[in-house]
């Protein structure tokens, strides 16, 4: 503790201590003008001069700089908590480094030679060695395993479709969503035409990316003939399991994502180069009485009618029984006149025919078709009670689609979402939980939209006292089968929920009709 009698020093010290230790600046604002009126009297007392004015009067000529304030704080005046090393410590460290360097060095004392040596002795001490013998000796060369494999591997051609190899999903199975597709190559001949090319593609690829991946894998396997170095020269068509191209449907849109299509068997087809070549594509129309028609693409007019009949029966499998009664072809314009199956298409002078059972007419076919239709409906009603699952797309409330497995049986209808690797936003928008509905709570199932070979159907069910619905999308064949199966179940069960729904629809329709009238 120190006793200081000088009040001016104490005041200056306190001011400097408070101001320099306060980061907020409040002390400087408080102390800046607090004792200005006493500063002159304190200074006169310190100098021994009498007071010239009262303490209540403030000095007129006193400037702000005369008051003791904190010195200007600069970066050079602060050490920021880092203490500089003393000269002794620096000198000791320098000596330590010198000792470490001395350990690495060795002092050799030079002495003059005491014995005179002749030039021969001097030459023997540093004799020149002959290295030619070592160079001439054969040194065994060791070849690495990688060099041997490179020499044995075939020379790979420059693949023009290398940019599409990034969509190959063979190395991502299990970690990323992929799809396995069998591709029939229509440009090949012989046995290769009957066996598909298996391709594993990432689920994020578009149809055009899949075409490029097929071309890349085709070129890597050195298949013949060589492809056109342009993916836009090819398209993908729906194909049967035996490789026959289904020309009734258009090619897949190249800009659409491939994940939205549920096909597992496709065909790579070369696009027509110009309008002339496009006009050369010949289609034969085969009508089946009261069962629609089929269009069959033929390569030339020299094709026999027997081959056309075989293709028509293969195309209509499930609708006509190839293993049952024999069928014949008739010209559409000449009913009852069977064509010669050994004749060529060129000799028929028409491209439209009718498929009829042998020893029958088109009228008899109509009666038999009606009987067969009734029998098929009865079989469908009985088989509709068995469980069967379908892979379809389900629309959410935000109209985003998610792939689900729709299970239909005579007791209930199940909706199970399939696991997919998506982004966070996509998972949020397409969030769907597994749900099951009792068959007695289902009110109706009907097709609501049909476009481009895909149909949208709606499943209506009762939830509490209201009727709600789910919308699904699938290919035309799958959608028709699902709707038919569910309607058969509803007809067999005849639940009160369906009766209430039909009555509700009638009341709604009559009310709408009354408003319009």
Coordinates of C-alpha atoms in Angstrom, one line a residue:
X1 CA 0.0 0.0 0.0
X2 CA 1.3 3.5 -0.8
X3 CA 0.2 6.9 0.6
X4 CA 0.1 9.6 -2.1
X5 CA -0.6 13.2 -1.1
X6 CA -0.7 14.5 -4.6
X7 CA -4.5 14.6 -5.6
X8 CA -3.7 15.5 -9.2
X9 CA -1.6 12.3 -9.6
X10 CA -4.2 10.2 -8.0
X11 CA -6.9 11.6 -10.2
X12 CA -4.7 11.1 -13.3
X13 CA -3.9 7.6 -12.3
X14 CA -7.5 6.7 -11.6
X15 CA -8.6 8.2 -14.9
X16 CA -6.0 6.4 -16.9
X17 CA -6.7 3.0 -15.1
X18 CA -10.5 3.2 -15.6
X19 CA -10.3 4.4 -19.2
X20 CA -7.7 1.9 -20.4
X21 CA -9.4 -1.1 -18.7
X22 CA -12.9 -0.4 -19.9
X23 CA -13.7 -1.8 -23.3
X24 CA -17.2 -0.3 -23.4
X25 CA -16.0 3.3 -23.2
X26 CA -18.5 4.2 -20.4
X27 CA -15.7 5.2 -17.9
X28 CA -14.3 7.7 -20.4
X29 CA -17.7 9.3 -20.9
X30 CA -18.3 9.6 -17.2
X31 CA -14.8 10.9 -16.2
X32 CA -14.3 13.2 -19.2
X33 CA -15.9 16.4 -17.6
X34 CA -16.5 15.4 -14.1
X35 CA -13.6 17.3 -12.3
X36 CA -12.9 20.0 -14.9
X37 CA -14.0 22.7 -12.4
X38 CA -11.5 21.5 -9.7
X39 CA -8.6 21.0 -12.1
X40 CA -7.4 24.6 -12.0
X41 CA -7.4 24.9 -8.2
X42 CA -5.6 21.6 -7.8
X43 CA -3.0 22.7 -10.3
X44 CA -2.4 26.0 -8.5
X45 CA -2.1 24.3 -5.1
X46 CA 0.5 22.0 -6.6
X47 CA 2.5 24.9 -7.9
X48 CA 2.1 27.0 -4.8
X49 CA 0.3 29.9 -6.5
X50 CA -2.8 31.5 -5.0
X51 CA -6.3 30.9 -6.4
X52 CA -7.4 33.6 -8.8
X53 CA -11.1 32.5 -9.0
X54 CA -13.6 30.5 -7.1
X55 CA -14.0 26.8 -7.5
X56 CA -17.4 27.2 -8.8
X57 CA -16.1 29.0 -11.9
X58 CA -15.1 26.9 -14.7
X59 CA -11.8 27.7 -16.5
X60 CA -12.3 29.4 -19.8
X61 CA -9.0 28.5 -21.5
X62 CA -8.9 24.9 -20.3
X63 CA -8.7 22.5 -23.2
X64 CA -9.7 18.9 -23.3
X65 CA -6.1 17.8 -23.8
X66 CA -5.0 19.4 -20.5
X67 CA -7.0 16.8 -18.6
X68 CA -5.3 13.6 -17.9
X69 CA -6.6 11.0 -20.2
X70 CA -5.5 7.6 -21.4
X71 CA -2.7 7.4 -23.9
X72 CA -3.5 6.3 -27.4
X73 CA -3.6 2.6 -27.5
X74 CA -1.8 1.2 -30.6
X75 CA -1.0 -2.4 -31.7
X76 CA 2.7 -1.8 -31.2
X77 CA 2.2 -0.8 -27.5
X78 CA 0.4 -4.0 -26.6
X79 CA 2.1 -7.4 -26.4
X80 CA -1.3 -9.2 -26.6
X81 CA -0.1 -11.6 -23.9
X82 CA 3.0 -12.7 -25.7
X83 CA 6.1 -12.2 -23.8
X84 CA 9.3 -11.6 -25.7
X85 CA 12.2 -14.0 -25.0
X86 CA 15.2 -12.8 -23.1
X87 CA 18.6 -12.5 -24.6
X88 CA 19.9 -15.3 -22.3
X89 CA 17.3 -17.7 -23.6
X90 CA 18.0 -16.8 -27.2
X91 CA 21.8 -17.2 -26.7
X92 CA 21.3 -20.6 -25.0
X93 CA 19.1 -21.8 -27.9
X94 CA 21.8 -20.7 -30.4
X95 CA 24.5 -22.7 -28.5
X96 CA 22.2 -25.7 -28.5
X97 CA 21.8 -25.6 -32.3
X98 CA 25.5 -25.2 -32.8
X99 CA 26.2 -28.3 -30.7
X100 CA 23.7 -30.3 -32.7
X101 CA 25.4 -29.2 -35.9
X102 CA 28.8 -30.2 -34.5
X103 CA 27.7 -33.8 -34.0
X104 CA 27.0 -34.1 -37.7
X105 CA 30.5 -32.8 -38.6
X106 CA 33.8 -34.4 -38.2
X107 CA 37.1 -32.6 -37.9
X108 CA 40.0 -34.3 -39.7
X109 CA 43.5 -33.1 -39.1
X110 CA 45.5 -32.7 -42.3
X111 CA 49.1 -34.1 -42.2
X112 CA 51.8 -33.9 -44.8
X113 CA 52.9 -37.2 -46.3
X114 CA 55.9 -38.6 -44.5
X115 CA 56.8 -41.2 -47.2
X116 CA 57.4 -40.4 -50.9
X117 CA 55.3 -42.7 -53.2
X118 CA 56.1 -43.4 -56.8
X119 CA 53.7 -42.7 -59.5
X120 CA 52.9 -46.4 -60.0
X121 CA 52.0 -46.7 -56.3
X122 CA 49.9 -43.7 -56.5
X123 CA 48.1 -45.1 -59.5
X124 CA 47.5 -48.4 -57.7
X125 CA 45.8 -46.6 -54.8
X126 CA 43.1 -45.1 -57.2
X127 CA 43.0 -47.7 -59.9
X128 CA 40.4 -47.2 -62.7
X129 CA 37.9 -49.9 -62.9
X130 CA 36.7 -51.5 -66.2
X131 CA 32.8 -51.5 -66.3
X132 CA 32.5 -52.7 -69.8
X133 CA 32.3 -56.4 -68.7
X134 CA 29.3 -55.7 -66.4
X135 CA 27.5 -53.8 -69.1
X136 CA 28.0 -56.6 -71.6
X137 CA 26.7 -59.2 -69.2
X138 CA 23.0 -60.0 -69.8
X139 CA 20.8 -58.7 -67.0
X140 CA 17.5 -60.6 -66.6
X141 CA 14.6 -58.3 -67.0
X142 CA 11.6 -58.7 -64.7
X143 CA 8.2 -58.0 -66.1
X144 CA 5.4 -56.9 -63.8
X145 CA 2.0 -58.7 -63.6
X146 CA 0.2 -55.6 -64.8
X147 CA 2.5 -55.4 -67.9
X148 CA 1.7 -59.0 -68.7
X149 CA -2.0 -58.5 -68.4
X150 CA -1.9 -55.4 -70.6
X151 CA 0.0 -57.4 -73.3
X152 CA -2.5 -60.3 -73.1
X153 CA -5.6 -58.2 -73.1
X154 CA -7.2 -57.5 -76.4
X155 CA -7.0 -54.0 -77.9
X156 CA -10.2 -52.2 -77.0
X157 CA -11.7 -50.0 -79.7
X158 CA -12.5 -46.5 -79.2
X159 CA -16.1 -46.5 -77.9
X160 CA -18.0 -43.5 -79.1
X161 CA -20.7 -44.0 -76.5
X162 CA -18.3 -43.8 -73.5
X163 CA -20.1 -40.8 -72.0
X164 CA -23.2 -43.0 -71.3
X165 CA -21.1 -45.5 -69.2
X166 CA -21.8 -43.5 -66.1
X167 CA -25.4 -44.8 -66.2
X168 CA -24.3 -48.4 -65.8
X169 CA -25.7 -49.7 -62.6
X170 CA -23.8 -53.0 -62.3
X171 CA -21.5 -51.6 -59.8
X172 CA -24.2 -49.9 -57.8
X173 CA -26.6 -52.8 -57.1
X174 CA -27.7 -52.6 -53.5
X175 CA -26.4 -49.1 -52.9
X176 CA -28.4 -47.1 -55.5
X177 CA -31.8 -47.7 -57.1
X178 CA -31.3 -49.6 -60.4
X179 CA -33.4 -51.3 -63.0
X180 CA -32.7 -54.5 -64.9
X181 CA -33.9 -54.6 -68.5
X182 CA -33.7 -57.2 -71.3
X183 CA -33.1 -55.5 -74.6
X184 CA -33.6 -57.3 -77.9
X185 CA -31.4 -56.1 -80.7
X186 CA -33.3 -55.9 -83.9
X187 CA -30.2 -55.1 -86.0
X188 CA -28.5 -58.4 -85.2
X189 CA -29.0 -61.6 -87.1
X190 CA -28.9 -65.3 -86.4
X191 CA -28.9 -66.6 -82.8
X192 CA -28.0 -63.3 -81.3
X193 CA -31.4 -62.0 -82.5
X194 CA -33.2 -64.5 -80.2
X195 CA -31.3 -63.7 -77.0
X196 CA -31.7 -60.3 -75.3
X197 CA -28.9 -58.1 -74.0
X198 CA -29.2 -57.7 -70.2
X199 CA -28.6 -54.1 -69.1
X200 CA -28.6 -52.7 -65.5
X201 CA -29.3 -49.0 -65.6
X202 CA -29.6 -46.4 -62.8
X203 CA -33.1 -45.4 -61.9
X204 CA -32.3 -41.7 -62.5
X205 CA -31.5 -42.2 -66.2
X206 CA -33.7 -41.0 -69.0
X207 CA -34.8 -43.2 -72.0
X208 CA -32.1 -41.6 -74.2
X209 CA -29.5 -42.3 -71.5
X210 CA -30.6 -46.0 -71.5
X211 CA -30.2 -46.1 -75.3
X212 CA -26.7 -44.7 -75.1
X213 CA -25.9 -47.3 -72.4
X214 CA -27.2 -50.1 -74.6
X215 CA -25.0 -48.9 -77.5
X216 CA -22.0 -48.6 -75.2
X217 CA -22.4 -52.2 -73.9
X218 CA -23.1 -53.4 -77.5
X219 CA -19.9 -51.8 -78.7
X220 CA -17.8 -53.2 -75.8
X221 CA -19.0 -56.7 -76.5
X222 CA -17.8 -56.3 -80.1
X223 CA -21.2 -57.3 -81.6
X224 CA -21.9 -57.1 -85.3
X225 CA -23.0 -55.1 -87.2
X226 CA -21.5 -51.9 -86.0
X227 CA -23.9 -49.2 -84.7
X228 CA -24.4 -45.7 -86.0
X229 CA -22.4 -43.3 -83.7
X230 CA -25.5 -41.3 -82.8
X231 CA -28.0 -42.3 -80.0
X232 CA -30.7 -40.3 -81.7
X233 CA -30.7 -42.8 -84.6
X234 CA -32.3 -45.4 -82.3
X235 CA -35.5 -45.8 -80.2
X236 CA -36.9 -48.2 -77.7
X237 CA -40.1 -50.2 -78.4
X238 CA -42.2 -52.5 -76.3
X239 CA -41.3 -56.1 -77.0
X240 CA -42.8 -59.5 -76.3
X241 CA -40.8 -62.1 -74.3
X242 CA -39.8 -63.8 -77.5
X243 CA -38.3 -60.6 -78.9
X244 CA -41.1 -59.6 -81.3
X245 CA -41.6 -55.8 -81.4
X246 CA -45.0 -54.6 -80.5
X247 CA -45.7 -51.9 -83.2
X248 CA -49.2 -51.2 -81.8
X249 CA -47.6 -48.8 -79.3
X250 CA -45.3 -45.9 -80.1
X251 CA -41.7 -45.7 -79.1
X252 CA -40.8 -44.5 -75.6
X253 CA -40.3 -40.8 -75.3
X254 CA -36.5 -40.2 -75.2
X255 CA -36.8 -37.2 -72.8
X256 CA -38.9 -39.0 -70.2
X257 CA -37.3 -40.7 -67.1
X258 CA -37.1 -44.4 -67.6
X259 CA -38.2 -45.1 -64.0
X260 CA -41.7 -44.1 -64.8
X261 CA -42.1 -47.1 -67.2
X262 CA -42.5 -50.5 -65.8
X263 CA -41.4 -52.5 -68.8
X264 CA -38.7 -55.2 -68.3
X265 CA -38.4 -56.3 -71.9
X266 CA -37.8 -53.8 -74.7
X267 CA -36.3 -53.7 -78.2
X268 CA -33.7 -51.4 -79.7
X269 CA -35.0 -50.3 -83.1
X270 CA -33.3 -48.1 -85.7
X271 CA -35.3 -45.1 -86.6
X272 CA -36.2 -44.5 -90.3
X273 CA -33.6 -42.2 -91.8
X274 CA -36.1 -40.3 -94.0
X275 CA -39.7 -40.2 -95.2
X276 CA -39.0 -42.6 -98.0
X277 CA -37.6 -45.3 -95.7
X278 CA -40.5 -44.6 -93.3
X279 CA -43.0 -45.2 -96.1
X280 CA -41.3 -48.6 -96.8
X281 CA -42.3 -49.9 -93.3
X282 CA -45.2 -52.3 -94.1
X283 CA -47.9 -53.1 -91.6
X284 CA -50.4 -55.9 -92.0
X285 CA -53.8 -55.5 -90.1
X286 CA -55.4 -58.7 -88.8
X287 CA -58.9 -58.3 -87.5
X288 CA -60.5 -60.7 -85.0
X289 CA -64.3 -60.4 -85.0
X290 CA -65.5 -58.6 -81.8
X291 CA -62.0 -58.8 -80.3
X292 CA -60.1 -55.9 -81.8
X293 CA -57.3 -56.1 -84.3
X294 CA -53.5 -56.4 -84.5
X295 CA -50.9 -54.7 -86.6
X296 CA -47.9 -56.8 -87.7
X297 CA -44.8 -55.3 -89.2
X298 CA -43.4 -57.2 -92.1
X299 CA -40.0 -56.9 -93.7
X300 CA -41.0 -57.6 -97.3
X301 CA -43.9 -58.5 -99.5
X302 CA -42.4 -61.9 -100.1
X303 CA -43.4 -63.1 -96.6
X304 CA -45.8 -66.1 -96.7
X305 CA -49.3 -65.9 -95.3
X306 CA -48.5 -68.9 -93.0
X307 CA -45.8 -66.8 -91.3
X308 CA -48.3 -63.9 -90.9
X309 CA -50.9 -66.2 -89.4
X310 CA -48.2 -67.5 -87.0
X311 CA -47.3 -64.0 -85.9
X312 CA -51.0 -63.0 -85.5
X313 CA -51.7 -66.0 -83.2
X314 CA -48.6 -65.2 -81.2
X315 CA -49.7 -61.6 -80.9
X316 CA -53.2 -62.5 -79.8
X317 CA -52.1 -65.1 -77.2
X318 CA -54.5 -65.0 -74.3
X319 CA -57.3 -64.0 -76.6
X320 CA -57.3 -66.9 -79.0
X321 CA -56.0 -70.4 -78.1
X322 CA -53.2 -71.4 -80.6
X323 CA -53.3 -74.9 -79.2
X324 CA -57.0 -75.4 -79.8
X325 CA -58.8 -75.4 -83.1
X326 CA -57.0 -74.3 -86.2
X327 CA -57.4 -70.8 -87.6
X328 CA -57.3 -69.4 -91.1
X329 CA -57.0 -66.0 -92.7
X330 CA -59.6 -64.3 -94.9
X331 CA -59.4 -61.1 -96.8
X332 CA -61.3 -58.5 -95.0
X333 CA -63.2 -57.7 -98.2
X334 CA -64.0 -61.3 -99.0
X335 CA -65.8 -63.1 -96.1
X336 CA -65.8 -66.9 -96.2
X337 CA -62.9 -67.2 -98.7
X338 CA -59.8 -68.6 -97.0
X339 CA -56.4 -67.5 -98.4
X340 CA -53.7 -69.9 -99.4
X341 CA -51.2 -70.0 -96.6
X342 CA -48.4 -70.9 -99.0
X343 CA -48.9 -67.8 -101.1
X344 CA -47.0 -64.6 -100.6
X345 CA -48.3 -61.3 -99.3
X346 CA -47.5 -59.7 -102.6
X347 CA -50.1 -61.9 -104.3
X348 CA -52.9 -60.9 -102.0
X349 CA -53.1 -57.3 -103.2
X350 CA -54.3 -56.2 -99.8
X351 CA -52.9 -55.6 -96.3
X352 CA -56.0 -56.2 -94.3
X353 CA -57.1 -59.7 -93.2
X354 CA -59.5 -61.4 -90.8
X355 CA -58.7 -64.2 -88.4
X356 CA -61.4 -66.9 -88.4
X357 CA -61.7 -70.4 -87.0
X358 CA -61.5 -73.2 -89.5
X359 CA -64.8 -74.5 -90.7
X360 CA -66.6 -71.5 -89.2
X361 CA -67.9 -68.2 -90.4
X362 CA -67.6 -64.8 -88.9
X363 CA -71.2 -65.0 -87.5
X364 CA -70.4 -68.3 -85.8
X365 CA -67.3 -66.8 -84.5
X366 CA -69.5 -64.1 -82.9
X367 CA -71.6 -66.7 -81.1
X368 CA -68.6 -68.6 -80.0
X369 CA -66.9 -65.5 -79.0
X370 CA -69.9 -64.6 -76.8
X371 CA -69.9 -68.0 -75.2
X372 CA -66.2 -67.9 -74.6
X373 CA -66.5 -64.4 -73.2
X374 CA -69.1 -65.6 -70.7
X375 CA -66.9 -68.5 -69.7
X376 CA -63.9 -66.2 -69.3
X377 CA -66.0 -63.9 -67.2
X378 CA -67.0 -66.7 -64.9
X379 CA -63.4 -67.9 -64.6
X380 CA -62.3 -64.4 -63.9
X381 CA -64.9 -64.0 -61.2
X382 CA -63.7 -67.2 -59.5
X383 CA -60.0 -66.3 -59.9
X384 CA -60.5 -62.7 -58.7
X385 CA -60.7 -63.9 -55.1
X386 CA -57.1 -65.1 -55.2
X387 CA -54.4 -62.8 -54.0
X388 CA -52.3 -61.0 -56.7
X389 CA -50.0 -58.1 -56.4
X390 CA -49.3 -55.4 -59.0
X391 CA -46.6 -52.8 -59.4
X392 CA -48.2 -49.4 -60.1
X393 CA -47.7 -45.7 -59.5
X394 CA -49.8 -44.0 -56.8
X395 CA -50.6 -40.2 -56.9
X396 CA -50.4 -38.3 -53.7
X397 CA -52.4 -35.2 -52.7
X398 CA -49.7 -33.0 -54.4
X399 CA -50.1 -35.0 -57.6
X400 CA -46.6 -36.5 -57.2
X401 CA -46.3 -40.2 -58.0
X402 CA -44.7 -42.9 -56.0
X403 CA -44.2 -46.6 -56.9
X404 CA -46.2 -48.9 -54.7
X405 CA -47.2 -52.6 -54.7
X406 CA -51.0 -53.0 -54.9
X407 CA -52.2 -56.3 -53.5
X408 CA -55.7 -57.4 -54.3
X409 CA -57.6 -60.4 -52.8
X410 CA -61.1 -61.3 -51.9
X411 CA -60.7 -60.1 -48.3
X412 CA -58.7 -56.9 -48.5
X413 CA -56.7 -54.5 -50.6
X414 CA -53.1 -53.6 -49.5
X415 CA -51.0 -50.7 -50.5
X416 CA -47.2 -51.1 -49.8
X417 CA -44.8 -48.4 -50.9
X418 CA -41.5 -49.7 -52.4
X419 CA -38.3 -48.5 -50.9
X420 CA -36.5 -45.9 -53.1
X421 CA -33.4 -43.8 -52.7
X422 CA -34.5 -40.3 -53.3
X423 CA -33.6 -36.8 -52.2
X424 CA -35.0 -35.3 -49.0
X425 CA -37.5 -33.1 -50.8
X426 CA -38.7 -36.1 -52.9
X427 CA -39.2 -38.2 -49.8
X428 CA -41.2 -35.5 -48.2
X429 CA -43.5 -34.9 -51.2
X430 CA -44.1 -38.6 -51.9
X431 CA -44.4 -39.9 -48.4
X432 CA -46.8 -42.9 -48.3
X433 CA -47.3 -45.3 -45.4
X434 CA -48.5 -48.9 -45.8
X435 CA -52.2 -49.1 -45.6
X436 CA -54.8 -51.9 -45.9
X437 CA -58.6 -51.7 -46.6
X438 CA -61.1 -54.4 -46.0
X439 CA -63.0 -55.5 -49.2
X440 CA -66.3 -54.6 -47.6
X441 CA -65.2 -50.9 -47.3
X442 CA -64.3 -50.6 -50.9
X443 CA -67.1 -48.8 -52.9
X444 CA -65.9 -48.7 -56.5
X445 CA -62.9 -49.0 -58.9
X446 CA -63.0 -47.4 -62.3
X447 CA -60.7 -46.0 -65.0
X448 CA -60.6 -42.2 -65.1
X449 CA -58.1 -41.4 -67.9
X450 CA -56.4 -43.2 -70.8
X451 CA -53.6 -41.8 -72.8
X452 CA -50.4 -43.0 -74.6
X453 CA -50.9 -46.6 -73.5
X454 CA -51.2 -45.8 -69.8
X455 CA -54.4 -45.6 -67.8
X456 CA -55.3 -43.9 -64.5
X457 CA -57.8 -45.6 -62.3
X458 CA -59.5 -44.6 -59.0
X459 CA -60.2 -46.7 -56.0
X460 CA -63.0 -45.4 -53.8
X461 CA -63.5 -46.5 -50.2
X462 CA -65.4 -45.5 -47.1
X463 CA -63.6 -43.7 -44.3
X464 CA -66.0 -43.0 -41.4
X465 CA -69.1 -41.5 -42.9
X466 CA -67.4 -40.1 -46.1
X467 CA -66.1 -41.6 -49.3
X468 CA -62.5 -41.0 -50.1
X469 CA -60.3 -42.3 -53.0
X470 CA -56.8 -43.1 -54.2
X471 CA -55.6 -42.5 -57.8
X472 CA -53.2 -45.0 -59.5
X473 CA -51.5 -45.1 -62.9
X474 CA -50.3 -48.2 -64.7
X475 CA -50.0 -49.6 -68.2
X476 CA -53.3 -50.3 -70.0
X477 CA -53.1 -54.1 -69.5
X478 CA -52.3 -53.9 -65.8
X479 CA -54.9 -51.2 -65.1
X480 CA -57.6 -53.1 -66.9
X481 CA -56.8 -56.3 -65.0
X482 CA -56.8 -54.5 -61.6
X483 CA -60.1 -52.7 -62.3
X484 CA -61.7 -55.9 -63.6
X485 CA -60.5 -58.0 -60.6
X486 CA -61.7 -55.5 -58.0
X487 CA -65.1 -55.1 -59.7
X488 CA -65.6 -58.9 -59.8
X489 CA -64.9 -58.9 -56.0
X490 CA -67.4 -56.1 -55.4
X491 CA -70.0 -58.0 -57.4
X492 CA -69.5 -61.2 -55.5
X493 CA -69.5 -59.6 -52.0
X494 CA -72.4 -57.1 -52.6
X495 CA -71.4 -55.1 -49.6
X496 CA -73.7 -52.3 -48.2
X497 CA -71.0 -49.8 -48.7
X498 CA -71.1 -50.3 -52.5
X499 CA -74.9 -50.0 -52.4
X500 CA -74.7 -46.7 -50.5
X501 CA -72.1 -45.4 -52.9
X502 CA -74.2 -46.2 -55.9
X503 CA -77.2 -44.5 -54.3
X504 CA -75.1 -41.5 -53.5
X505 CA -73.9 -41.2 -57.1
X506 CA -77.5 -41.5 -58.3
X507 CA -78.7 -38.7 -56.0
X508 CA -75.7 -36.6 -57.0
X509 CA -76.5 -37.1 -60.7
X510 CA -80.2 -36.4 -60.3
X511 CA -79.4 -33.2 -58.4
X512 CA -77.0 -32.0 -61.1
X513 CA -79.6 -32.8 -63.8
X514 CA -82.2 -30.8 -61.9
X515 CA -79.9 -27.8 -61.6
X516 CA -79.1 -27.9 -65.3
X517 CA -82.8 -28.2 -66.3

